[in-house]
XYZ file of C-alpha atoms in Angstrom:
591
model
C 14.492 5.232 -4.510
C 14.258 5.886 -7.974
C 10.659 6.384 -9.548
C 9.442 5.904 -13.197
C 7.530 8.475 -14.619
C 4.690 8.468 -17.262
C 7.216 10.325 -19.719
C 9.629 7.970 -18.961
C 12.133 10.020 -17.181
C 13.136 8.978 -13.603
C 13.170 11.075 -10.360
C 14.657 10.172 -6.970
C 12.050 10.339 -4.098
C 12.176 8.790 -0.305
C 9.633 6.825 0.303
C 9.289 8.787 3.651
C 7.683 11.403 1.563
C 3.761 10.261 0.370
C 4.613 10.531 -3.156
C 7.373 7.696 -2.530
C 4.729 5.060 -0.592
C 2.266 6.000 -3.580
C 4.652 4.765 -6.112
C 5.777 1.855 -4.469
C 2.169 0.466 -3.571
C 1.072 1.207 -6.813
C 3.729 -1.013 -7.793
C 2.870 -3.332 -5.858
C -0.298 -3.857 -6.736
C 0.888 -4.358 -10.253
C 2.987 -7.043 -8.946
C 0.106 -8.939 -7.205
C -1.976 -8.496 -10.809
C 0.857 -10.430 -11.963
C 0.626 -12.964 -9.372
C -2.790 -13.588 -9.868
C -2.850 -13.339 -13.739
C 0.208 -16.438 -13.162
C -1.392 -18.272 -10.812
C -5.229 -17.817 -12.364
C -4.808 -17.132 -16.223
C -8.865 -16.187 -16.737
C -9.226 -13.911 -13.912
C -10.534 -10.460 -14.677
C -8.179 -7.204 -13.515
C -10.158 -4.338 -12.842
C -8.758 -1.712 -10.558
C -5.710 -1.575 -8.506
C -4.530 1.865 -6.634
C -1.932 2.037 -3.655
C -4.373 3.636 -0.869
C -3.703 5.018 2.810
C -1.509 2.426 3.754
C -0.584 -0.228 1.067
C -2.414 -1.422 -1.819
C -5.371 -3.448 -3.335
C -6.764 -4.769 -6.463
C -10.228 -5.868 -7.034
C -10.557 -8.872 -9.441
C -13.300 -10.833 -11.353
C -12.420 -14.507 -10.237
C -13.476 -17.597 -12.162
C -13.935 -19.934 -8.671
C -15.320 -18.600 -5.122
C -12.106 -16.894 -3.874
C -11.450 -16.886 0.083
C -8.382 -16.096 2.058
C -6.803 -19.431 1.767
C -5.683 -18.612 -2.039
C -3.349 -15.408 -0.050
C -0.371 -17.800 0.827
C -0.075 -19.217 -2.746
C -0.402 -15.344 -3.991
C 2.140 -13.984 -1.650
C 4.446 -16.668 -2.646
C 4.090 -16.319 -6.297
C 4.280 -12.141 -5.574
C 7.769 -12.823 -4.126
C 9.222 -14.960 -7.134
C 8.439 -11.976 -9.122
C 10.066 -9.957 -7.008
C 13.017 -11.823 -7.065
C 13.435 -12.255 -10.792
C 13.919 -8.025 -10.254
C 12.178 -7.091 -13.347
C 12.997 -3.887 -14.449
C 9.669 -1.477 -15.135
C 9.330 -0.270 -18.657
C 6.721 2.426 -19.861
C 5.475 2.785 -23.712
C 2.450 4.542 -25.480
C -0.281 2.986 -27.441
C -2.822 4.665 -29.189
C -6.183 4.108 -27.842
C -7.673 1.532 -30.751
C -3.942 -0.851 -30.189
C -4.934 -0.300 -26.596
C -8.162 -1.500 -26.981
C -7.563 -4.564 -29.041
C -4.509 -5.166 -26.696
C -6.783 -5.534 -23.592
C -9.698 -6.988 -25.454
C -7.397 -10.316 -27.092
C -6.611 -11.166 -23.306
C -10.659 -10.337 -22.262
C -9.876 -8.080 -19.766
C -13.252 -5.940 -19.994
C -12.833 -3.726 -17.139
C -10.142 -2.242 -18.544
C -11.784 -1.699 -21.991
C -14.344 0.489 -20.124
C -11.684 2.221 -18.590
C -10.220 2.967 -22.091
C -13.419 3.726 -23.631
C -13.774 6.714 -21.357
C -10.572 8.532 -21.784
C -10.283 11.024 -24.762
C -10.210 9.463 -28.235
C -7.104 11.366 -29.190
C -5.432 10.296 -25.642
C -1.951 8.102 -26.200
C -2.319 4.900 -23.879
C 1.124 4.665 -21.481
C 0.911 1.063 -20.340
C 3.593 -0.040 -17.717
C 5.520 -3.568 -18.239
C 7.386 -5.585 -15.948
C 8.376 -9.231 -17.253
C 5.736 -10.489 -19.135
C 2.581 -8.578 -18.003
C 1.887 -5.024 -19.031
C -0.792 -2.845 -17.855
C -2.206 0.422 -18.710
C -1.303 3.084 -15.919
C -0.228 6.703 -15.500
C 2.221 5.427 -12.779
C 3.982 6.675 -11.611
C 6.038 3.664 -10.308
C 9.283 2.404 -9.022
C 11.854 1.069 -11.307
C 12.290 -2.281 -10.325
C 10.323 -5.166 -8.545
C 13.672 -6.107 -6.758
C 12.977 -2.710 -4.815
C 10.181 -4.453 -2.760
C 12.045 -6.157 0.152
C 8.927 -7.094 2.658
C 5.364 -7.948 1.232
C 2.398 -9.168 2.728
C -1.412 -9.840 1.520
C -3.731 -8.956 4.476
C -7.238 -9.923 3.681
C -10.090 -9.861 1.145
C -12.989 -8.423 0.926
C -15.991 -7.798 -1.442
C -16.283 -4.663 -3.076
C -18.834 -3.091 -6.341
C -17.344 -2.154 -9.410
C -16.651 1.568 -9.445
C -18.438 1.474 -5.853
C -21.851 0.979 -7.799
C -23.875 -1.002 -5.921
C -25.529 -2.282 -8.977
C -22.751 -2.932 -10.679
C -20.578 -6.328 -10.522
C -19.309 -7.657 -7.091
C -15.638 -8.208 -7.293
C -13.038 -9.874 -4.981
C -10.950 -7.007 -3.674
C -7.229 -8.452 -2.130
C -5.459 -5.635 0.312
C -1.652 -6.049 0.967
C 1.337 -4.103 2.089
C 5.101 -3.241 1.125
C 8.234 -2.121 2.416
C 11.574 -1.399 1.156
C 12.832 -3.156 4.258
C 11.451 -6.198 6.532
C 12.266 -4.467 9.413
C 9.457 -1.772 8.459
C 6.489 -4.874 7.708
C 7.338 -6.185 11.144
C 6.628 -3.247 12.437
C 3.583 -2.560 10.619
C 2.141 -5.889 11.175
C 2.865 -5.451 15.442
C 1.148 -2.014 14.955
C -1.909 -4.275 13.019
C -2.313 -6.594 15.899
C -2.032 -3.821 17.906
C -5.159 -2.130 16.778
C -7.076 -5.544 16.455
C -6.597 -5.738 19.962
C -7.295 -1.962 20.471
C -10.563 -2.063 18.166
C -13.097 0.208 19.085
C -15.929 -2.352 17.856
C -14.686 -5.252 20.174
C -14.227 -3.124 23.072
C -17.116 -0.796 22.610
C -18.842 -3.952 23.341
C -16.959 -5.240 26.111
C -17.512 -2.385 28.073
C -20.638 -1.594 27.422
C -20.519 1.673 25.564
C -22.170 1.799 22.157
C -24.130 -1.404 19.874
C -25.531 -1.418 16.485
C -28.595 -2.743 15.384
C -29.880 -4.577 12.324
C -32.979 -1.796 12.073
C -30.338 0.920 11.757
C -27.014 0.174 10.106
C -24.708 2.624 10.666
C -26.759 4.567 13.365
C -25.088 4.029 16.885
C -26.715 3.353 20.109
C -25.053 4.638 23.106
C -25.105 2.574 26.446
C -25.652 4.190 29.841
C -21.753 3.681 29.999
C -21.534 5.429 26.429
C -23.796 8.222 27.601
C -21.733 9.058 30.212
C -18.240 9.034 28.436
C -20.028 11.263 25.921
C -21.695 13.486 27.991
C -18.030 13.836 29.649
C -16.653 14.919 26.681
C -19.272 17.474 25.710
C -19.082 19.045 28.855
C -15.334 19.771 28.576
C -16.388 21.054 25.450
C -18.891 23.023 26.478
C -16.863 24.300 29.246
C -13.951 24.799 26.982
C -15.772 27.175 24.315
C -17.736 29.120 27.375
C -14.127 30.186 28.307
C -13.526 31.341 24.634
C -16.017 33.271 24.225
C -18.713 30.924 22.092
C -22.076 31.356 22.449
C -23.811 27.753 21.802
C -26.427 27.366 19.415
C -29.194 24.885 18.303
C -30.255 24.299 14.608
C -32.999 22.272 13.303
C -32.098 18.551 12.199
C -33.856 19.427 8.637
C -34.635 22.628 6.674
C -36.354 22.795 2.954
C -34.591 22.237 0.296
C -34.439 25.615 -0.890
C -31.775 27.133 2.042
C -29.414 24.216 0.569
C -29.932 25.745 -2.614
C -28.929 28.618 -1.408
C -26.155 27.410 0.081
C -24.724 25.402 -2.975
C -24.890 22.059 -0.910
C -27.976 20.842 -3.080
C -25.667 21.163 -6.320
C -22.000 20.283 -4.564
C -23.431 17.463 -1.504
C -26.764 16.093 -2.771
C -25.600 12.740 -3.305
C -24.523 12.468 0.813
C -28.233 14.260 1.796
C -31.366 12.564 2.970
C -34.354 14.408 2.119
C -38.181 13.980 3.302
C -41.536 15.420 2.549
C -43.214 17.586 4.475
C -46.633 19.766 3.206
C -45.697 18.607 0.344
C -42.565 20.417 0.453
C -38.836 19.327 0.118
C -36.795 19.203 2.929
C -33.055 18.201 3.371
C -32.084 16.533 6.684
C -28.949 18.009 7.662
C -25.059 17.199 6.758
C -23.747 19.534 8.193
C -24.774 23.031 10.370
C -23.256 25.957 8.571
C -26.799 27.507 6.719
C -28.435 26.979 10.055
C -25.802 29.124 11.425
C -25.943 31.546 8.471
C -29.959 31.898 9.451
C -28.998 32.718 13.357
C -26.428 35.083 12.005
C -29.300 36.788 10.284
C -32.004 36.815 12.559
C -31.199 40.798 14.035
C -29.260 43.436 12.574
C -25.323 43.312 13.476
C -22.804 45.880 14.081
C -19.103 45.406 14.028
C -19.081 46.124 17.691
C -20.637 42.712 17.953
C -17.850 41.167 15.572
C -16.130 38.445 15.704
C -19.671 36.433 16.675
C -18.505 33.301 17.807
C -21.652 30.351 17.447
C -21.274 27.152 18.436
C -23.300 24.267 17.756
C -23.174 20.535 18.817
C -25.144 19.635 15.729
C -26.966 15.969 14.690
C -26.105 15.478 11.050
C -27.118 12.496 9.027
C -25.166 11.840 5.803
C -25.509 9.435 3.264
C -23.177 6.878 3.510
C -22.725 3.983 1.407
C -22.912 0.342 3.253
C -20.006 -0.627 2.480
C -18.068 2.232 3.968
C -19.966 2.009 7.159
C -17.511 0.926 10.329
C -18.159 1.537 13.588
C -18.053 4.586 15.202
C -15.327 5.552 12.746
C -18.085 5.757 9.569
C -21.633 6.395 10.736
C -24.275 7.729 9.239
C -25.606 10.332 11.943
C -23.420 11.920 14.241
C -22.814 14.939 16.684
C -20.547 17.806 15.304
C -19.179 20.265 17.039
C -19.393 22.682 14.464
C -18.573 26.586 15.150
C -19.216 29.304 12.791
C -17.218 32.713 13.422
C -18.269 35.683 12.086
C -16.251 38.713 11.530
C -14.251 41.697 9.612
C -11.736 41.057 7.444
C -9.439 42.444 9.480
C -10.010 39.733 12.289
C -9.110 37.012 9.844
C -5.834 36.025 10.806
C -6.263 36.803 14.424
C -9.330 34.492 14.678
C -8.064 31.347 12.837
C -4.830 31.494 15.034
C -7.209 31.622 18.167
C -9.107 28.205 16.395
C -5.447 26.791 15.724
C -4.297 27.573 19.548
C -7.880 26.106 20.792
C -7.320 22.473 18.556
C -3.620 22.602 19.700
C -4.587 22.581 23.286
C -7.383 20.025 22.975
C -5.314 17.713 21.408
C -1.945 18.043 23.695
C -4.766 17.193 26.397
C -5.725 13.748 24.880
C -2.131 13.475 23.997
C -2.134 13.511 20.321
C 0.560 14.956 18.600
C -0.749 16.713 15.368
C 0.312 17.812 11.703
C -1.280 20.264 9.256
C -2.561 20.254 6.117
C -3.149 23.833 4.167
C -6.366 22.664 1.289
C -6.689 24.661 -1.885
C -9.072 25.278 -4.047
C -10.836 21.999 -5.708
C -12.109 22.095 -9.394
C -15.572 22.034 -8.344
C -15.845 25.315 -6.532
C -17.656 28.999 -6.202
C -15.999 32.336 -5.573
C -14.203 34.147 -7.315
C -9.689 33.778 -7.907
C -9.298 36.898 -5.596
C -11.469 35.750 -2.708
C -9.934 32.005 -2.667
C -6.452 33.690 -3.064
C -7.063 36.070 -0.262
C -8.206 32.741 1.752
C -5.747 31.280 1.113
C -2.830 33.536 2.048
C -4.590 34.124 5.208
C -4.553 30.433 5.981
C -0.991 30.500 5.391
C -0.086 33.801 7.521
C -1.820 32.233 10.388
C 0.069 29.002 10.641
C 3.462 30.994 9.822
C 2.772 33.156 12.693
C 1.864 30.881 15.141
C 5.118 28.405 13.669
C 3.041 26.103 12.939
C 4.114 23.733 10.105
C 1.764 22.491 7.247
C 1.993 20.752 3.876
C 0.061 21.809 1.184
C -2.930 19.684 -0.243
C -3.936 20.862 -3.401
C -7.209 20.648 -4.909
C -8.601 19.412 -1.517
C -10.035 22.553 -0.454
C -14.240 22.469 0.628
C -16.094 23.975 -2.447
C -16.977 27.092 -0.800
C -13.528 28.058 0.684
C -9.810 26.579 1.274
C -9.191 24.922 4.403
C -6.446 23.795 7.359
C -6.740 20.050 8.137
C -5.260 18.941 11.413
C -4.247 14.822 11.471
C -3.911 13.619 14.706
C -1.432 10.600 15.652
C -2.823 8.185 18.067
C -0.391 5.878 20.098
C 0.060 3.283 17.969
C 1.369 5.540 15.313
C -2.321 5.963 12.785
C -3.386 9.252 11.886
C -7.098 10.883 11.734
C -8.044 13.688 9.981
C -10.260 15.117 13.191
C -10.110 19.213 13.602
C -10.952 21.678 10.378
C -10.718 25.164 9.732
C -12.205 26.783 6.741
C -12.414 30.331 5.649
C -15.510 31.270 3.381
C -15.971 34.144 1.679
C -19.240 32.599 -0.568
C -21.861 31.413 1.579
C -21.875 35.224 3.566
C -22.421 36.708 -0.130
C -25.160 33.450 -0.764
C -27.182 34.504 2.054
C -27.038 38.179 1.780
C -25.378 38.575 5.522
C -24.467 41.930 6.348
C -23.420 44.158 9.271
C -22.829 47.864 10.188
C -19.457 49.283 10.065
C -17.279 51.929 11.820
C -18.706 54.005 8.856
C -22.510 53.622 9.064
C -22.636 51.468 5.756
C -22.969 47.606 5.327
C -20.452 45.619 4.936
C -20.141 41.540 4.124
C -18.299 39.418 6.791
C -16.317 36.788 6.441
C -17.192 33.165 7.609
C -14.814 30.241 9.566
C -16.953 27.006 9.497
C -14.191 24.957 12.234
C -14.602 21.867 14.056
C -11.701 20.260 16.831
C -13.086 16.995 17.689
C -15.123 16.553 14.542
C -17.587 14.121 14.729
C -17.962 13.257 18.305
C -18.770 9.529 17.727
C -15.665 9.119 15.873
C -13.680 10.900 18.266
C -14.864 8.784 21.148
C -13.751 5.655 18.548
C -10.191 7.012 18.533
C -10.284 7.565 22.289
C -11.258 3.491 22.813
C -8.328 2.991 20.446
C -5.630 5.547 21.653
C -6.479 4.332 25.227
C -6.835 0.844 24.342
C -10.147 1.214 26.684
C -8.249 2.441 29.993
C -9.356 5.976 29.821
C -7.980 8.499 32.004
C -9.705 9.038 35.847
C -12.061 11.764 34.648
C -12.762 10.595 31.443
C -14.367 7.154 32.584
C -17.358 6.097 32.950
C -16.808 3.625 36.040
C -14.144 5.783 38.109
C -14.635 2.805 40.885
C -15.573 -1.049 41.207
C -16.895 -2.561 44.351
C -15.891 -5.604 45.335
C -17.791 -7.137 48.789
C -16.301 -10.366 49.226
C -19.518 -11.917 49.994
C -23.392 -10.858 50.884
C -22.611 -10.486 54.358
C -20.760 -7.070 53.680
C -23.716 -6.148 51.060
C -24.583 -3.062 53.847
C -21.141 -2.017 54.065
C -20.226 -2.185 50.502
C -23.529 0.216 50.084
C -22.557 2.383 52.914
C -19.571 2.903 50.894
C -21.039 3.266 47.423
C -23.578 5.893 48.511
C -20.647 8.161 50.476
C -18.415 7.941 47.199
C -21.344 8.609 44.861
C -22.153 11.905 47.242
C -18.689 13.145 46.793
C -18.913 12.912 43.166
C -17.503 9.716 42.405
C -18.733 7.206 39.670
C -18.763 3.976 40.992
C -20.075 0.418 40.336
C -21.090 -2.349 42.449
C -20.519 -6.010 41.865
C -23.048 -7.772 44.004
C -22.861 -11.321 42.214
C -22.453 -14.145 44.295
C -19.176 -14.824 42.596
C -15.201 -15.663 44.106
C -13.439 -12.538 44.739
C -11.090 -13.488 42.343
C -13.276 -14.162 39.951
C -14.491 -10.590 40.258
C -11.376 -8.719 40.321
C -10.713 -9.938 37.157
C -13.903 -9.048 35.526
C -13.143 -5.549 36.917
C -9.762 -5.797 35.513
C -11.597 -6.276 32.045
C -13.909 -3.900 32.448
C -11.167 -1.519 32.820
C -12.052 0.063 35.683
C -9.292 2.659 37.156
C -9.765 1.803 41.208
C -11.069 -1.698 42.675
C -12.211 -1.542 46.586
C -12.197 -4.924 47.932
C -14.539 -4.901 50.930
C -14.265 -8.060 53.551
C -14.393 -8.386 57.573
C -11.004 -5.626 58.329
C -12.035 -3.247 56.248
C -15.865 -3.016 57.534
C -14.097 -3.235 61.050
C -11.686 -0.452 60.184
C -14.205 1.294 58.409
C -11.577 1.382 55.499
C -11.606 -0.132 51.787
C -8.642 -1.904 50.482
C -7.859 -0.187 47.100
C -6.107 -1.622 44.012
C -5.529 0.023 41.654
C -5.658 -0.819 37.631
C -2.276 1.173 36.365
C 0.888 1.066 37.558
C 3.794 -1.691 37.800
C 2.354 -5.407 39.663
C 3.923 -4.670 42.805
C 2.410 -1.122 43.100
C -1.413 -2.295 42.320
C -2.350 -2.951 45.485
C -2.588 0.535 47.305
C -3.477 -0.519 51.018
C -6.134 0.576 53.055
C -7.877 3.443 52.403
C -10.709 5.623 54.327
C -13.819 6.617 51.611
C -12.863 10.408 51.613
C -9.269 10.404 51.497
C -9.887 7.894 47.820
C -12.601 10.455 47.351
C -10.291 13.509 47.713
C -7.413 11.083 45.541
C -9.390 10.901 42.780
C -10.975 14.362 42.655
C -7.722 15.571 42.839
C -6.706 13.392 39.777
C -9.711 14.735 37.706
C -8.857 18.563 38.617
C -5.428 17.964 37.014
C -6.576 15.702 34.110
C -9.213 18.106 32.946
């Protein structure tokens, strides 16, 4: 696929690789601009970017726009396509650009002008008739574009400023082939059927509330899927040598000072009063840990420290980015802050890279890595971030761990390994971290005693491997599509009584389960047993024990079960210990 570049030269790039999908979106997106400009001659362009996956472009509509305009767009997108214009790219200098956008009113992109250097030549893409100014880069010809399709619209500020203008914002797709957009679009209905949101609610695990947008409310259910996974977690970092930790939820304003989070973060902090002092409710743990760190003198016999903290944060979060569990705006982190020699760099982060690698095999996410360097906005010095760095790299090599690199994406204080998970439908989340800081141990001052009897700075992994724990419970709903494994839910077992008269049975029943360890639910409505076998179905429930005359006779419970093929549901009679014993056995191996 060839690509048009800003200079006007072409290169060839796959549109496997990310740099490929960019260009193609992006053109794309120009392509729907066209559309709409056809279709709607007074509309307003503003932005229009190829994102994640696909593209969008926000617009300033004369009329009230709704979804029922997309088929008209989509169909006037393809004609363009069609006519396979070829892309062109040309300079103007700024004033020419200015009166160029300013004849055809287009006053978003004046103030996009207005802000770029005076001295700055204008490139402008073309394709047909309509022109736009871009750095591109993007693909040579419309004809390119084999499979489009416009998803939905939404509402979104101008430059994300609430106070600014509210424009119509259109999100679509591409492909080079229609073989590819089928696919995407089964993986789409996929996930709406898989959406955490929807099932969350169906089963009972987490709400939200008017009083507290995007703060979460766990269920009993919820509670006990995520007190599930923290104790795996817990269990998990006892064995590697973590000891856990508890920070404050807010600290004065002065420690994130220190830490450079006031000057890099403030904008994502909540702050409150208190004694009429300033105090920053927490984004994230890592000066909390820096204070435990500090709190008694440490010698490198103590070294690597290894603290681990399942840490409320509350961040900022605009409104519009709120969704779900996926984008909250307090959440548990499970943070851990290693501190150690430099000489334990390499050996630690491979021990964090092992630790994520066997978390994530567990869930069954397969995983890539991404190596972050250094942003513009940063501290530290070129020799400590290229030390970082390097050791990053050594790490991964070692352990043959592929990574890409992501430049400029590092965390202000130190670069960073980013580790995307892939769930079963095929989406990726950015869950597990590692980051190696050399600043905020020089910030704070923290010190230890050498081999030699002097002090010496150590060095500082902030890592996480779930991330934030809400989130990571949002994925789980998703990846499992609400069926979660035998240990990991939070019904293991449904009882069915096929009427009151076997109430005392079915309780006999629940109470010897419940003493062997077994989670377990009763359905005591005065409902058809059919009726009730379904609801359990829904509710996703791993085992069903239907309870009727023979099996109180038997002193058995007839057990179906919820995976497997049809004819291998229905798993007979049972007696309570030996389902007991079945499914304790099952949650030995899963865990």
């Amino acid at each position: 696929m060839k690509v048009l570049l800003k200079n006007g030269e072409t290169t060839e790039v796959s549109f496997k690789e990310q740099e490929g999908k960019k260009a193609f979106w992006h053109t794309s997106a120009h392509i729907l601009a066209q559309a709409v400009k056809n279709l709607y001659p007074d509309t307003k362009c503003a932005i229009g970017p190829a994102i994640g996956n696909g593209f969008y472009y926000d617009f300033e509509f004369t009329f009230p726009f709704s979804e029922e305009y997309l088929p008209a767009i989509e169909a006037e997108m393809k004609k363009i396509v069609k006519k396979s214009f070829s892309l062109q790219v040309y300079e103007m200098d700024r004033e020419k650009a200015l009166s160029y956008m300013e004849e055809r009113g287009e006053s978003y992109k004046l103030e996009l002008i207005r802000e770029l250097p005076e001295e700055e030549k204008i490139s402008f893409y073309k394709q047909g008739d309509y022109a736009e100014f871009c750095a591109g880069p993007h693909i040579t010809n419309t004809c390119q574009v084999k499979a489009l399709k416009l998803l939905s619209v939404a509402g979104a500020y101008w430059r994300g400023d609430e106070k600014g203008k509210m424009l119509t914002r259109i999100y679509g797709i591409s492909f080079p082939k229609e073989a590819l957009l089928e696919e995407y679009l089964h993986m789409m209905e996929e996930a709406r059927r898989r959406d955490h949101r929807k099932l969350g609610k169906e089963l009972g695990l987490f709400a939200f509330q008017e009083e507290g947008a995007g703060f979460p409310f766990f269920l009993p259910k919820g509670m006990v899927l995520k007190n599930l996974l923290l104790n795996y977690w817990r269990d998990l970092h006892v064995k590697e040598g973590y000891q856990e930790i508890s920070t404050p939820i807010m600290l004065d304003k002065s420690l994130w000072q220190t830490s450079g989070h006031w000057d890099y973060y403030r904008e994502n902090m909540y702050t409150t009063v208190v004694d009429d002092t300033e105090y920053a409710i927490k984004p994230m743990s890592c000066p909390g840990g820096m204070l435990v760190y500090k709190l008694a003198p440490r010698s490198y016999r103590e070294l690597p420290l290894r603290l681990a903290e399942l840490g409320l944060v509350h961040r900022n979060e605009k409104s519009g980015q709120l969704h779900g569990l996926m984008r909250v705006r307090a959440f548990t982190q499970d943070d851990a802050h290693i501190f150690m020699t430099q000489d334990q760099i390499i050996e630690e982060i491979k021990k964090v890279a092992k630790l994520i690698d066997k978390v994530y095999t567990k869930f069954g996410f397969p995983y890539h890595v991404e190596l972050s360097t250094r942003p513009e906005n940063s501290i530290g010095s070129d020799e400590d971030w290229e030390l970082a760095t390097k050791a990053l790299g050594i790490a991964m090599d070692s352990l043959e761990i592929p990574y890409s690199i992501n430049e400029g994406d590092g965390a202000f204080y130190g670069p960073k390994l980013d580790f995307h998970l892939k769930d079963s439908i095929g989406r990726t989340w950015q869950c597990g971290t590692i980051q190696l800081d050399f600043q905020l141990p020089q910030r704070f001052e923290a010190e230890y005693i050498g081999a030699d009897g002097a002090k010496h700075r150590p060095i500082m992994i902030h890592r996480v491997i779930l991330g934030s724990i809400e989130r990571f419970i949002g994925i789980l709903i998703e990846h499992y599509a609400g069926k979660f494994p035998v240990w990991l839910s939070p019904v293991q077992v449904k009882i069915l009584p096929v009427s009151d008269k076997y109430m005392p049975y079915a309780d006999k029943i629940s109470e010897a389960l419940k003493a062997s360890g077994i989670r377990v639910e009763m359905d005591a409505r005065n409902e058809k047993l059919g009726y009730k076998i379904r609801e359990a179905q829904l509710d996703k429930v791993p085992y069903m024990l239907i309870l009727g005359e023979k099996e109180q006779a038997d002193g058995t419970v007839s057990v179906r079960a919820r995976d497997g093929a049809r004819d291998k549901q229905d798993m007979g009679e049972m007696r309570p210990e030996e389902l007991a014993n079945l499914i304790l056995s099952l949650e030995k191996e899963q865990r």
